[in-house]
Tab-separated table of C-alpha atoms and ligand atoms in Angstrom:
chain	number	residue	atom	x	y	z
Y	363	MET	CA	1.498	15.616	49.036
Y	364	ARG	CA	-1.366	18.054	48.567
Y	365	ILE	CA	-4.149	16.912	50.872
Y	366	LEU	CA	-7.762	17.959	50.496
Y	367	ILE	CA	-9.471	17.557	53.879
Y	368	THR	CA	-13.273	17.394	54.120
Y	369	GLY	CA	-15.042	18.097	57.417
Y	370	SER	CA	-12.252	20.363	58.712
Y	371	ASN	CA	-14.627	21.912	61.284
Y	372	GLY	CA	-15.208	18.455	62.819
Y	373	LEU	CA	-13.149	16.825	65.557
Y	374	LEU	CA	-10.983	14.633	63.336
Y	375	GLY	CA	-10.755	17.274	60.592
Y	376	GLN	CA	-9.373	19.792	63.106
Y	377	LYS	CA	-6.699	17.323	64.270
Y	378	ILE	CA	-5.633	16.546	60.702
Y	379	VAL	CA	-5.353	20.283	59.964
Y	380	ARG	CA	-3.222	20.767	63.085
Y	381	GLN	CA	-0.865	17.902	62.202
Y	382	CYS	CA	-0.525	19.132	58.601
Y	383	MET	CA	0.376	22.591	59.924
Y	384	GLY	CA	2.914	21.108	62.379
Y	385	ARG	CA	4.517	18.838	59.794
Y	386	GLY	CA	4.571	21.329	56.911
Y	387	ILE	CA	2.198	19.236	54.771
Y	388	ASP	CA	0.360	21.172	52.059
Y	389	PHE	CA	-3.405	21.019	52.616
Y	390	CYS	CA	-6.717	22.573	51.672
Y	391	ALA	CA	-9.286	22.432	54.492
Y	392	THR	CA	-12.967	22.303	53.588
Y	393	SER	CA	-16.223	22.111	55.517
Y	394	LYS	CA	-19.775	23.362	55.102
Y	395	GLY	CA	-20.115	27.064	55.966
Y	396	ASP	CA	-17.572	29.265	57.711
Y	397	ASN	CA	-14.195	28.123	59.015
Y	398	ARG	CA	-14.709	27.474	62.769
Y	399	ASN	CA	-11.204	26.161	63.344
Y	400	PRO	CA	-8.830	28.895	64.552
Y	401	ASP	CA	-5.848	26.565	63.908
Y	402	CYS	CA	-6.675	26.716	60.200
Y	403	PRO	CA	-5.509	29.902	58.417
Y	404	GLY	CA	-8.260	31.561	56.364
Y	405	ASP	CA	-6.313	31.231	53.119
Y	406	ARG	CA	-6.176	27.451	53.567
Y	407	TYR	CA	-9.967	27.106	53.972
Y	408	VAL	CA	-12.752	26.756	51.394
Y	409	ASP	CA	-16.483	26.360	52.089
Y	410	MET	CA	-17.389	23.090	50.322
Y	411	ASP	CA	-20.710	21.285	50.725
Y	412	ILE	CA	-19.970	17.656	49.830
Y	413	THR	CA	-23.528	17.233	48.511
Y	414	SER	CA	-22.935	19.899	45.827
Y	415	ASP	CA	-21.462	18.884	42.454
Y	416	SER	CA	-20.388	22.430	41.674
Y	417	ASP	CA	-18.691	22.989	45.064
Y	418	VAL	CA	-16.763	19.729	44.767
Y	419	PHE	CA	-15.760	20.248	41.142
Y	420	SER	CA	-14.534	23.794	41.692
Y	421	VAL	CA	-12.420	22.856	44.742
Y	422	PHE	CA	-10.770	19.923	42.932
Y	423	GLN	CA	-10.177	22.106	39.880
Y	424	SER	CA	-8.522	24.898	41.820
Y	425	TYR	CA	-6.563	22.851	44.428
Y	426	GLN	CA	-5.600	19.767	42.341
Y	427	PRO	CA	-5.064	17.433	45.340
Y	428	THR	CA	-2.846	14.348	45.343
Y	429	HIS	CA	-4.772	12.944	48.339
Y	430	VAL	CA	-8.258	13.390	49.795
Y	431	ILE	CA	-9.028	12.589	53.435
Y	432	HIS	CA	-12.796	12.434	53.682
Y	433	THR	CA	-13.884	12.933	57.299
Y	434	ALA	CA	-17.146	14.862	56.655
Y	435	ALA	CA	-20.262	12.850	57.426
Y	436	MET	CA	-23.621	12.849	59.115
Y	437	THR	CA	-22.291	11.378	62.348
Y	438	ASN	CA	-25.283	11.431	64.713
Y	439	VAL	CA	-26.423	7.814	64.547
Y	440	ASP	CA	-29.961	8.447	65.824
Y	441	GLN	CA	-30.481	11.404	63.455
Y	442	CYS	CA	-29.409	9.116	60.589
Y	443	GLU	CA	-32.036	6.581	61.678
Y	444	LEU	CA	-34.729	9.275	61.728
Y	445	HIS	CA	-33.624	10.912	58.442
Y	446	PRO	CA	-32.378	8.049	56.256
Y	447	GLU	CA	-32.580	9.959	52.953
Y	448	GLU	CA	-30.394	12.790	54.249
Y	449	CYS	CA	-28.040	10.188	55.706
Y	450	LYS	CA	-27.680	8.465	52.302
Y	451	LEU	CA	-27.055	11.788	50.539
Y	452	ILE	CA	-24.282	12.820	52.923
Y	453	ASN	CA	-22.709	9.470	53.823
Y	454	THR	CA	-23.031	7.513	50.575
Y	455	ALA	CA	-23.905	9.662	47.542
Y	456	ALA	CA	-21.303	12.282	48.495
Y	457	VAL	CA	-18.635	9.568	48.724
Y	458	ASP	CA	-19.485	8.517	45.166
Y	459	ARG	CA	-19.125	12.160	44.048
Y	460	LEU	CA	-15.828	12.734	45.859
Y	461	PHE	CA	-14.344	9.393	44.839
Y	462	HIS	CA	-15.102	10.014	41.174
Y	463	ALA	CA	-13.637	13.508	41.400
Y	464	SER	CA	-10.529	12.012	43.063
Y	465	LYS	CA	-10.168	9.443	40.296
Y	466	SER	CA	-10.383	12.059	37.582
Y	467	PHE	CA	-7.581	14.005	39.296
Y	468	ASN	CA	-5.555	10.816	40.025
Y	469	ALA	CA	-5.775	11.555	43.745
Y	470	HIS	CA	-5.770	8.900	46.468
Y	471	PHE	CA	-9.157	8.864	48.216
Y	472	GLN	CA	-9.448	7.975	51.918
Y	473	LEU	CA	-12.853	7.294	53.469
Y	474	LEU	CA	-13.427	7.447	57.224
Y	475	SER	CA	-15.653	4.576	58.289
Y	476	THR	CA	-16.826	2.992	61.495
Y	477	ASP	CA	-16.915	-0.076	63.776
Y	478	PHE	CA	-20.713	0.084	63.330
Y	479	VAL	CA	-20.280	-1.711	59.971
Y	480	PHE	CA	-20.115	-4.841	62.210
Y	481	ASP	CA	-22.978	-6.373	64.192
Y	482	GLY	CA	-21.052	-6.530	67.482
Y	483	LEU	CA	-21.508	-10.255	68.101
Y	484	LYS	CA	-17.797	-11.104	67.792
Y	485	GLY	CA	-15.612	-8.158	68.869
Y	486	ASP	CA	-11.901	-7.671	68.137
Y	487	TYR	CA	-12.691	-7.246	64.436
Y	488	ALA	CA	-10.039	-7.601	61.734
Y	489	GLU	CA	-10.143	-5.731	58.419
Y	490	SER	CA	-11.154	-8.957	56.657
Y	491	ASP	CA	-14.181	-9.703	58.870
Y	492	LEU	CA	-17.602	-9.648	57.240
Y	493	VAL	CA	-19.740	-6.534	57.720
Y	494	HIS	CA	-23.316	-6.675	58.980
Y	495	PRO	CA	-24.771	-3.192	59.616
Y	496	LEU	CA	-27.566	-2.747	62.168
Y	497	SER	CA	-28.599	0.868	61.489
Y	498	GLU	CA	-29.104	3.458	58.725
Y	499	TYR	CA	-25.805	5.138	59.664
Y	500	ALA	CA	-23.956	1.831	59.506
Y	501	THR	CA	-25.626	0.881	56.210
Y	502	SER	CA	-24.735	4.255	54.677
Y	503	LYS	CA	-21.068	3.648	55.561
Y	504	VAL	CA	-21.122	0.053	54.276
Y	505	GLU	CA	-22.597	1.281	50.968
Y	506	ALA	CA	-19.880	3.954	50.777
Y	507	GLU	CA	-17.191	1.336	51.449
Y	508	LYS	CA	-18.631	-0.821	48.643
Y	509	ILE	CA	-18.104	2.005	46.127
Y	510	LEU	CA	-14.371	1.885	46.879
Y	511	LEU	CA	-14.107	-1.890	47.219
Y	512	ALA	CA	-15.577	-2.289	43.714
Y	513	ASP	CA	-12.783	-0.185	42.226
Y	514	GLU	CA	-9.738	-2.068	41.061
Y	515	SER	CA	-7.370	0.904	40.873
Y	516	ARG	CA	-6.763	0.467	44.624
Y	517	ASN	CA	-5.926	4.181	44.795
Y	518	TRP	CA	-8.095	4.405	47.884
Y	519	SER	CA	-8.132	3.533	51.564
Y	520	ILE	CA	-10.764	3.016	54.223
Y	521	ALA	CA	-9.864	4.055	57.780
Y	522	ARG	CA	-12.367	2.528	60.188
Y	523	THR	CA	-12.486	3.904	63.703
Y	524	ILE	CA	-14.407	3.704	67.008
Y	525	ILE	CA	-15.881	6.393	69.326
Y	526	VAL	CA	-13.512	9.262	68.713
Y	527	PHE	CA	-12.780	11.693	71.549
Y	528	GLY	CA	-10.724	14.812	72.139
Y	529	GLU	CA	-10.988	18.575	72.313
Y	530	GLY	CA	-11.770	20.896	69.428
Y	531	HIS	CA	-12.993	24.394	68.639
Y	532	GLN	CA	-16.740	25.108	68.284
Y	533	LEU	CA	-17.571	21.490	67.531
Y	534	SER	CA	-21.152	20.876	66.437
Y	535	ARG	CA	-21.336	17.899	68.799
Y	536	SER	CA	-19.615	16.719	71.954
Y	537	ASN	CA	-18.003	13.310	72.519
Y	538	ILE	CA	-18.206	10.693	75.244
Y	539	VAL	CA	-15.108	11.782	77.176
Y	540	LEU	CA	-15.900	15.535	77.186
Y	541	TRP	CA	-19.474	14.684	78.149
Y	542	ALA	CA	-18.371	12.364	80.982
Y	543	VAL	CA	-15.882	14.902	82.406
Y	544	GLU	CA	-18.576	17.580	82.530
Y	545	ALA	CA	-21.250	15.285	83.975
Y	546	LEU	CA	-18.905	13.805	86.603
Y	547	ARG	CA	-17.811	17.258	87.749
Y	548	LYS	CA	-21.429	18.339	88.159
Y	549	GLY	CA	-21.843	15.408	90.553
Y	550	ASP	CA	-25.156	14.199	89.074
Y	551	PRO	CA	-25.879	10.460	89.295
Y	552	LEU	CA	-25.081	8.829	85.951
Y	553	ASN	CA	-26.694	5.795	84.330
Y	554	ILE	CA	-24.199	4.184	81.959
Y	555	VAL	CA	-24.536	1.065	79.809
Y	556	ASP	CA	-22.294	-1.826	80.829
Y	557	ASP	CA	-23.228	-4.101	77.917
Y	558	GLN	CA	-21.657	-2.075	75.084
Y	559	PHE	CA	-17.927	-2.496	74.566
Y	560	ARG	CA	-15.780	-0.111	72.533
Y	561	ALA	CA	-12.147	0.926	72.033
Y	562	PRO	CA	-12.280	4.718	72.529
Y	563	THR	CA	-9.994	6.503	70.079
Y	564	TRP	CA	-7.948	9.649	70.781
Y	565	ALA	CA	-8.603	11.919	67.792
Y	566	ASP	CA	-4.910	12.891	67.577
Y	567	ASP	CA	-3.838	9.223	67.251
Y	568	LEU	CA	-6.467	8.690	64.566
Y	569	ALA	CA	-5.350	11.794	62.626
Y	570	TRP	CA	-1.775	10.489	62.734
Y	571	GLY	CA	-2.905	7.124	61.347
Y	572	CYS	CA	-4.934	8.724	58.543
Y	573	LEU	CA	-1.964	10.832	57.462
Y	574	GLU	CA	0.411	7.879	57.714
Y	575	ILE	CA	-1.734	5.855	55.294
Y	576	CYS	CA	-1.264	8.705	52.778
Y	577	ARG	CA	2.409	9.285	53.542
Y	578	LYS	CA	3.253	5.585	53.167
Y	579	ASN	CA	1.107	5.235	50.020
Y	580	ARG	CA	-0.956	2.406	51.529
Y	581	SER	CA	-4.278	1.219	50.138
Y	582	GLY	CA	-7.113	-0.973	51.363
Y	583	ILE	CA	-8.840	-1.138	54.742
Y	584	PHE	CA	-7.134	-0.107	58.012
Y	585	HIS	CA	-8.513	-0.390	61.529
Y	586	LEU	CA	-7.514	2.558	63.745
Y	587	CYS	CA	-8.794	2.748	67.324
Y	588	GLY	CA	-7.611	3.043	70.929
Y	589	PRO	CA	-5.494	0.270	72.489
Y	590	GLU	CA	-8.181	-1.180	74.807
Y	591	THR	CA	-11.739	-2.421	74.381
Y	592	ILE	CA	-13.801	-1.694	77.509
Y	593	SER	CA	-17.449	-1.222	78.444
Y	594	ILE	CA	-18.839	2.302	78.372
Y	595	TYR	CA	-19.464	1.908	82.129
Y	596	ASP	CA	-15.785	1.082	82.721
Y	597	LEU	CA	-14.756	3.995	80.506
Y	598	VAL	CA	-16.727	6.483	82.615
Y	599	CYS	CA	-15.420	4.910	85.852
Y	600	ARG	CA	-11.815	5.173	84.593
Y	601	ILE	CA	-12.375	8.871	83.824
Y	602	ALA	CA	-13.867	9.399	87.309
Y	603	VAL	CA	-10.884	7.701	88.975
Y	604	TYR	CA	-8.500	9.832	86.891
Y	605	LEU	CA	-10.345	12.976	88.006
Y	606	GLY	CA	-10.329	11.824	91.639
Y	607	ILE	CA	-14.145	11.644	91.690
Y	608	SER	CA	-15.993	8.811	93.459
Y	609	THR	CA	-17.565	6.177	91.188
Y	610	ASP	CA	-20.435	5.676	93.688
Y	611	GLY	CA	-22.841	7.796	91.625
Y	612	ILE	CA	-22.218	5.838	88.410
Y	613	ASN	CA	-24.928	3.225	87.910
Y	614	ARG	CA	-24.815	0.284	85.525
Y	615	ILE	CA	-27.702	0.008	83.081
Y	616	GLN	CA	-28.563	-2.207	80.128
Y	617	THR	CA	-28.934	-0.992	76.541
Y	618	ASN	CA	-32.499	-2.353	76.307
Y	619	THR	CA	-33.655	0.189	78.918
Y	620	LEU	CA	-32.739	3.090	76.582
Y	621	THR	CA	-35.046	4.502	73.916
Y	622	GLN	CA	-32.564	5.244	71.136
Y	623	ALA	CA	-33.696	5.326	67.508
Y	624	ALA	CA	-30.690	3.412	66.148
Y	625	LYS	CA	-29.569	-0.051	67.163
Y	626	ARG	CA	-25.916	-0.272	68.291
Y	627	PRO	CA	-23.566	-3.255	68.072
Y	628	ALA	CA	-22.896	-4.791	71.499
Y	629	LYS	CA	-19.177	-5.409	71.302
Y	630	THR	CA	-16.794	-3.970	68.743
Y	631	GLY	CA	-13.085	-3.247	69.218
Y	632	PHE	CA	-10.522	-3.828	66.494
Y	633	ASN	CA	-7.575	-6.093	65.962
Y	634	LEU	CA	-4.808	-3.548	65.310
Y	635	SER	CA	-2.113	-5.949	64.022
Y	636	LYS	CA	-2.251	-4.653	60.438
Y	637	SER	CA	-2.103	-0.966	61.392
Y	638	ARG	CA	0.643	-1.575	63.932
Y	639	SER	CA	2.823	-3.496	61.462
Y	640	GLN	CA	2.097	-1.576	58.240
Y	641	LEU	CA	1.747	1.960	59.628
Y	642	GLY	CA	3.611	1.842	62.940
Y	643	TYR	CA	0.322	2.860	64.582
Y	644	SER	CA	0.714	2.892	68.363
Y	645	PRO	CA	-2.264	4.492	70.142
Y	646	GLN	CA	-1.868	5.948	73.624
Y	647	SER	CA	-3.589	4.683	76.772
Y	648	LEU	CA	-6.771	6.390	77.948
Y	649	GLU	CA	-5.005	7.924	80.952
Y	650	ALA	CA	-2.138	9.255	78.782
Y	651	THR	CA	-4.664	11.023	76.566
Y	652	LEU	CA	-6.644	12.428	79.522
Y	653	ALA	CA	-3.383	13.948	80.771
Y	654	GLN	CA	-3.169	15.972	77.536
Y	655	MET	CA	-6.685	17.405	77.707
Y	656	LYS	CA	-6.828	21.112	78.653
Y	657	THR	CA	-10.396	20.699	79.960
Y	658	ILE	CA	-8.987	18.362	82.603
Y	659	SER	CA	-5.645	19.972	83.424
Y	660	ASN	CA	-7.121	23.525	83.697
Y	661	LYS	CA	-9.763	22.591	86.262
Z	1389	NAP	N1	-16.884	10.408	66.166
Z	1389	NAP	C1	-16.945	9.101	66.270
Z	1389	NAP	O1	-17.161	8.570	67.356
Z	1389	NAP	C2	-16.745	8.242	65.037
Z	1389	NAP	C3	-16.763	6.851	65.166
Z	1389	NAP	C4	-16.590	6.070	64.016
Z	1389	NAP	C5	-16.412	6.685	62.796
Z	1389	NAP	N2	-16.420	8.048	62.703
Z	1389	NAP	C6	-16.260	8.673	61.397
Z	1389	NAP	O2	-15.114	9.504	61.434
Z	1389	NAP	C7	-15.330	10.673	60.666
Z	1389	NAP	C8	-14.968	11.905	61.465
Z	1389	NAP	O3	-15.748	11.962	62.634
Z	1389	NAP	P1	-15.772	13.252	63.576
Z	1389	NAP	O4	-15.889	12.782	64.976
Z	1389	NAP	O5	-14.680	14.192	63.212
Z	1389	NAP	O6	-17.173	13.864	63.137
Z	1389	NAP	P2	-17.753	15.336	63.340
Z	1389	NAP	O7	-17.025	16.023	64.450
Z	1389	NAP	O8	-19.233	15.193	63.417
Z	1389	NAP	O9	-17.329	16.049	61.984
Z	1389	NAP	C9	-17.995	15.823	60.780
Z	1389	NAP	C10	-17.892	17.109	59.991
Z	1389	NAP	O10	-18.567	16.943	58.729
Z	1389	NAP	C11	-19.174	18.173	58.422
Z	1389	NAP	N3	-20.255	18.011	57.457
Z	1389	NAP	C12	-21.469	17.469	57.639
Z	1389	NAP	N4	-22.207	17.558	56.501
Z	1389	NAP	C13	-21.422	18.168	55.583
Z	1389	NAP	C14	-21.611	18.558	54.236
Z	1389	NAP	N5	-22.775	18.337	53.576
Z	1389	NAP	N6	-20.588	19.179	53.585
Z	1389	NAP	C15	-19.412	19.406	54.217
Z	1389	NAP	N7	-19.173	19.079	55.509
Z	1389	NAP	C16	-20.176	18.461	56.183
Z	1389	NAP	C17	-19.708	18.654	59.761
Z	1389	NAP	O11	-20.000	20.037	59.704
Z	1389	NAP	P3	-20.570	20.848	60.993
Z	1389	NAP	O12	-19.435	20.872	61.973
Z	1389	NAP	O13	-20.872	22.192	60.431
Z	1389	NAP	O14	-21.739	20.075	61.494
Z	1389	NAP	C18	-18.547	18.296	60.680
Z	1389	NAP	O15	-17.632	19.368	60.769
Z	1389	NAP	C19	-16.756	10.600	60.174
Z	1389	NAP	O16	-16.763	10.155	58.839
Z	1389	NAP	C20	-17.413	9.589	61.075
Z	1389	NAP	O17	-18.482	8.900	60.430
Z	1389	NAP	C21	-16.556	8.831	63.804
């Protein structure tokens, strides 16, 4: 396998790079701008803007990948709502560009997608459930998925995931668990929604699943998330209990009291039967992942 990774400066991209290094898998890491991932050797990194035809063509031409894992995206849901054209360019048009490049090099193309493709009325979503996006971000991912779904070669996969957390180097944005640890340690009162339910996903588990899809030559849609669907309020309380911090300062609030640009689905969570049986995917519990976080153990 020769894996071209997009978004290697992002949280998931960094984990995929690390696992490729550890497992001796050949890879070319790409992101926009300089390499900010110290785990990635300089000679394995290329600056590639996924919105540029010439960048994409020249990287494919020189690396000749057998697989592409496409993690790069505009991932801030509210920014996508406020800048829908930019969102479409990065999350949909770039997928078209990369998928066509992959096809011309006979490379398997894997798209990272999201639980937000669903409307959140049902929960416990299977790969075959119907999508119903509620936001610009979600629509941009659904449109990207459609590009692949329309292709009969089946030399592609879609890995959908749910709030991804973990530690990385110089990340351009934080994640719910890092944010909660910091806020809880400061001791400020916290107002947390108790009417949104998610299955938080350890970035290392997700990276393993993405690579396993490639290694096992699977195609189609795979749901990859954490093992438990809980409210965001319960997630923050579980982190507080793990840290030995009182939950008294954590207040329950409702989503409709927030002024967020993008609408979020109420309850997602995935049915993991397909990934468990076809990939051997077995995500770790929240507490097991917290135990591995340096931010927590080095306090
Ligand atoms: N994080 C979640 O909770 C979550 C949930 C569901 C699905 N997903 C999906 O999973 C994937 C990985 O998420 P993540 O948490 O690793 O996201 P992330 O940390 O935001 O990483 C995304 C990376 O894409 C890069 N990027 C943005 N525009 C680019 C461009 N034009 N050219 C090249 N690179 C570009 C970013 O660069 P900079 O670092 O320079 O900004 C960033 O490194 C995404 O496709 C996301 O939509 C994530």
